[in-house]
CSV table of C-alpha atoms and ligand atoms in Angstrom, one decimal:
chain,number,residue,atom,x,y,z
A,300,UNK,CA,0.0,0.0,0.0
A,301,UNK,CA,0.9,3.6,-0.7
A,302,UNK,CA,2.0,5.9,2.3
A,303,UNK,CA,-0.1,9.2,1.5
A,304,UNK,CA,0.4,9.7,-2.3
A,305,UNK,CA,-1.4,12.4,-2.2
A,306,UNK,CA,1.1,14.4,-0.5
A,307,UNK,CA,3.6,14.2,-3.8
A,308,UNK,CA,2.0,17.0,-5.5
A,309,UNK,CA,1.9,16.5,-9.9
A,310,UNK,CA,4.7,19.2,-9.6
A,311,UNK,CA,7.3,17.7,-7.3
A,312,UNK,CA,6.1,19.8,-4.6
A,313,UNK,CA,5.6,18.1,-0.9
A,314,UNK,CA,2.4,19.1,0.4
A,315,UNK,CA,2.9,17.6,3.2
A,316,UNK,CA,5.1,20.9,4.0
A,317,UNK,CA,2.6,23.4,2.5
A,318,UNK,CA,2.2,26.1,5.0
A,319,UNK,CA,-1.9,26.2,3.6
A,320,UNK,CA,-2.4,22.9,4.2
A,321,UNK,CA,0.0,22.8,8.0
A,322,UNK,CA,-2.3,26.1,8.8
A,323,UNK,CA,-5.4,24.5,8.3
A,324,UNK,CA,-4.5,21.0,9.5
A,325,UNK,CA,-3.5,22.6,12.6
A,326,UNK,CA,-5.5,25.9,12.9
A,327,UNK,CA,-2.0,27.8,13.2
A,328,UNK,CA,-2.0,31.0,11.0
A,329,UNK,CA,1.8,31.0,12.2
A,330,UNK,CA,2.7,28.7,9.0
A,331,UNK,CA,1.1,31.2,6.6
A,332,UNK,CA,2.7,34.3,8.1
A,333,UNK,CA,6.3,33.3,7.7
A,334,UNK,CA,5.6,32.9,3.7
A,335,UNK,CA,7.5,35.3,1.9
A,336,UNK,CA,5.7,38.8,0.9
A,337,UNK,CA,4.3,37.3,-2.4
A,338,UNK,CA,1.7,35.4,-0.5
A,339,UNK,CA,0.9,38.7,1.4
A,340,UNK,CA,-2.8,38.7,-0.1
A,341,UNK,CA,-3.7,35.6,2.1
A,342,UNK,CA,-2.0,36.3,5.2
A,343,UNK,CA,-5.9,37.5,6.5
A,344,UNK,CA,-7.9,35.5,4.5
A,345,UNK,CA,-9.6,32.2,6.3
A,346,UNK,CA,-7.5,29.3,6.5
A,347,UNK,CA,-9.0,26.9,3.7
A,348,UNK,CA,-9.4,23.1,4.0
A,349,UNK,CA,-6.9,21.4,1.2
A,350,UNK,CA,-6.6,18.1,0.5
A,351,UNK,CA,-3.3,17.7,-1.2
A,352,UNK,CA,-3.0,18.5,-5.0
A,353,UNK,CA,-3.8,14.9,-5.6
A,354,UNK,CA,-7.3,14.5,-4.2
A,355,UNK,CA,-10.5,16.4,-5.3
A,356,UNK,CA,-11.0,18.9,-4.6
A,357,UNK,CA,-7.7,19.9,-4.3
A,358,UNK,CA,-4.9,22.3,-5.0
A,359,UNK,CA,-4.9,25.8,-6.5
A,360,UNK,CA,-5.7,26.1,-9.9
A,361,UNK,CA,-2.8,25.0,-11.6
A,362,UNK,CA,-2.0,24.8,-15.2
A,363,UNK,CA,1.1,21.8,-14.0
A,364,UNK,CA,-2.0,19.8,-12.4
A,365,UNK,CA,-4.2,20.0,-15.0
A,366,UNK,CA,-1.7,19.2,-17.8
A,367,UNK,CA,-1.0,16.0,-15.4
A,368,UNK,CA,-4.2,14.6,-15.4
A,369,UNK,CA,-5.1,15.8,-19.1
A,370,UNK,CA,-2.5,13.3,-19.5
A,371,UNK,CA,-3.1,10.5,-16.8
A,372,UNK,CA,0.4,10.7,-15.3
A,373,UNK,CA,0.7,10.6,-11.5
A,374,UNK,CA,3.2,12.8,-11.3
A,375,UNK,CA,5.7,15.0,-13.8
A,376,UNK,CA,8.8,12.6,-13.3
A,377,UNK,CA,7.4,10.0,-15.1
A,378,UNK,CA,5.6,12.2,-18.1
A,379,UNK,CA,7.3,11.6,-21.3
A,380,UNK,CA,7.8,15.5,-21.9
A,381,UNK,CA,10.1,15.3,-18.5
A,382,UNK,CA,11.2,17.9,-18.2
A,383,UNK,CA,8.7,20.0,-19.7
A,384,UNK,CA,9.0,24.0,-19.9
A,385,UNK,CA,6.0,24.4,-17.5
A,386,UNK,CA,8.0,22.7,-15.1
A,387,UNK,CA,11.5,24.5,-15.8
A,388,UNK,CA,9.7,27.9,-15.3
A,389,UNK,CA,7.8,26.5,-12.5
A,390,UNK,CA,11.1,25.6,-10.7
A,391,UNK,CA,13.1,28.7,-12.1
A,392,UNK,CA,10.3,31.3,-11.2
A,393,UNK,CA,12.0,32.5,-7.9
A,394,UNK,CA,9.6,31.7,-5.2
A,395,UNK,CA,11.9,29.7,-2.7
A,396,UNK,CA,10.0,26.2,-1.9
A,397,UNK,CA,9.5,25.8,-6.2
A,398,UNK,CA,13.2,25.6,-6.5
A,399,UNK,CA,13.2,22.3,-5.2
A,400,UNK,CA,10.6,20.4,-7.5
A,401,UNK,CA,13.1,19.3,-10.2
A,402,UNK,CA,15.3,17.6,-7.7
A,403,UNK,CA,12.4,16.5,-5.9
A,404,UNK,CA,11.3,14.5,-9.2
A,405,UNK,CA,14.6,12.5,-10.0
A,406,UNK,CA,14.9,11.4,-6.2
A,407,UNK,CA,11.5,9.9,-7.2
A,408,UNK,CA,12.6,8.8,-10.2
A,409,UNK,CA,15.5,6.9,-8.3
A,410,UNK,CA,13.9,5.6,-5.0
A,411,UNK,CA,10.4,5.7,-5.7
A,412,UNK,CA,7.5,7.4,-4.4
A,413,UNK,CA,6.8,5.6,-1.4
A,414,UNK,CA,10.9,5.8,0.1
A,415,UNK,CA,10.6,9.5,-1.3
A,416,UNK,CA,7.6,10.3,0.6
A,417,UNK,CA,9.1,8.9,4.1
A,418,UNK,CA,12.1,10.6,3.7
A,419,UNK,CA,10.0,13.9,3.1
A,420,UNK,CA,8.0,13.2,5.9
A,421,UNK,CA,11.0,13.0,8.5
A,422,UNK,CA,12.7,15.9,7.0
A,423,UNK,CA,9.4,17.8,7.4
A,424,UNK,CA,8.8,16.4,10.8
A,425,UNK,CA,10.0,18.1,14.1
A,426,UNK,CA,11.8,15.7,16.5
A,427,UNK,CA,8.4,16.7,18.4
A,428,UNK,CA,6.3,15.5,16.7
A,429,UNK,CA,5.0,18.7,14.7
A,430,UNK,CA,4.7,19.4,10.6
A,431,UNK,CA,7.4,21.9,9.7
A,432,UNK,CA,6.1,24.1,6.8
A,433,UNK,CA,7.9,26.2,4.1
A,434,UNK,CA,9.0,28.9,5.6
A,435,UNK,CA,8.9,28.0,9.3
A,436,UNK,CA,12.3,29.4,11.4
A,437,UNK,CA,11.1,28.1,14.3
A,438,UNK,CA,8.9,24.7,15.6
A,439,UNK,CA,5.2,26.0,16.3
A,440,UNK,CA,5.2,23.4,19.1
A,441,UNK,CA,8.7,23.4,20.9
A,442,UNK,CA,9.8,26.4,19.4
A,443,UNK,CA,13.3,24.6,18.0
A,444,UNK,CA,15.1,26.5,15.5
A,445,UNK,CA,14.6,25.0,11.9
A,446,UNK,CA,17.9,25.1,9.5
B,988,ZN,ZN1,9.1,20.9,17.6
C-alpha cells in the first residue's frame, strides 16, 4: 500500500510541508505568516481546507496539475515530456519552496515514491512530533530553531 500519495504534488512539490495545508491541519496561521511577501494577499484570508494536490478537490488552480491529469500521469517525473518547460519555469520562477521540484522529481525517479515520501515526511517532521512548513524558522510546538 501507498504511504499518502497524495502528498507528492503532480509538480514535485511536498504538500505535506505546505504552510496552507499545516495552517489549516492545525488551525495555526503561524505557518502562513512566515511565507515570503508574495503570499501577502492571504495572510488575513480564512484558513481553507486542502486536501493535497492529488485529491478532489484539491490544490490551487494550476496549469502543471491539470496538464497531469489531461495526460493521466501521476506525477511530472514520469511524463514523457520530462522535463517540460512548464516545469522549468515552474522551478526557475524565484519563489523559494518551487526551487526544489526538479530535484524532488529525479529522487522519485530513483527511489520511488513511497521511500521518497518517508524521507519527506522525517525531514518535514520536528523531532516533536509537529509538521514543519515552508518557511517556518522556528517549531510551532517546541519552538526549535529550523535550518
Ligand atoms: Zn518541535
Amino acid at each position: 500500500m501507498k504511504k499518502n500519495p497524495e502528498l507528492l504534488a503532480y509538480c514535485g512539490l511536498y504538500c505535506g510541508a505546505c504552510s496552507f495545508k499545516a495552517a489549516y491541519d492545525k488551525n495555526l496561521r503561524e505557518h502562513i505568516m512566515t511565507l515570503p511577501s508574495q503570499y501577502d494577499e492571504y495572510k488575513d484570508k480564512p484558513l481553507q481546507f486542502c486536501p493535497g494536490c492529488r485529491m478532489d478537490p484539491g490544490g490551487a488552480d494550476c496549469e502543471i496539475r491539470n496538464c497531469a491529469r489531461d495526460k493521466s500521469v501521476d506525477h511530472c517525473g514520469v511524463c514523457d515530456d520530462f522535463v517540460c518547460d512548464k516545469i522549468a519555469d515552474f522551478c526557475s520562477d524565484g519563489v523559494p519552496h518551487h526551487s526544489e521540484i526538479l530535484s524532488n522529481l529525479y529522487t522519485v525517479r530513483e527511489i520511488g515514491e513511497d521511500a521518497w515520501l518517508e524521507r519527506q515526511r522525517s525531514k518535514w517532521t520536528c523531532e516533536c512530533g509537529a509538521t514543519i512548513s515552508w518557511y517556518l524558522r522556528k517549531c510551532v510546538q517546541c519552538d526549535k530553531s529550523i535550518h
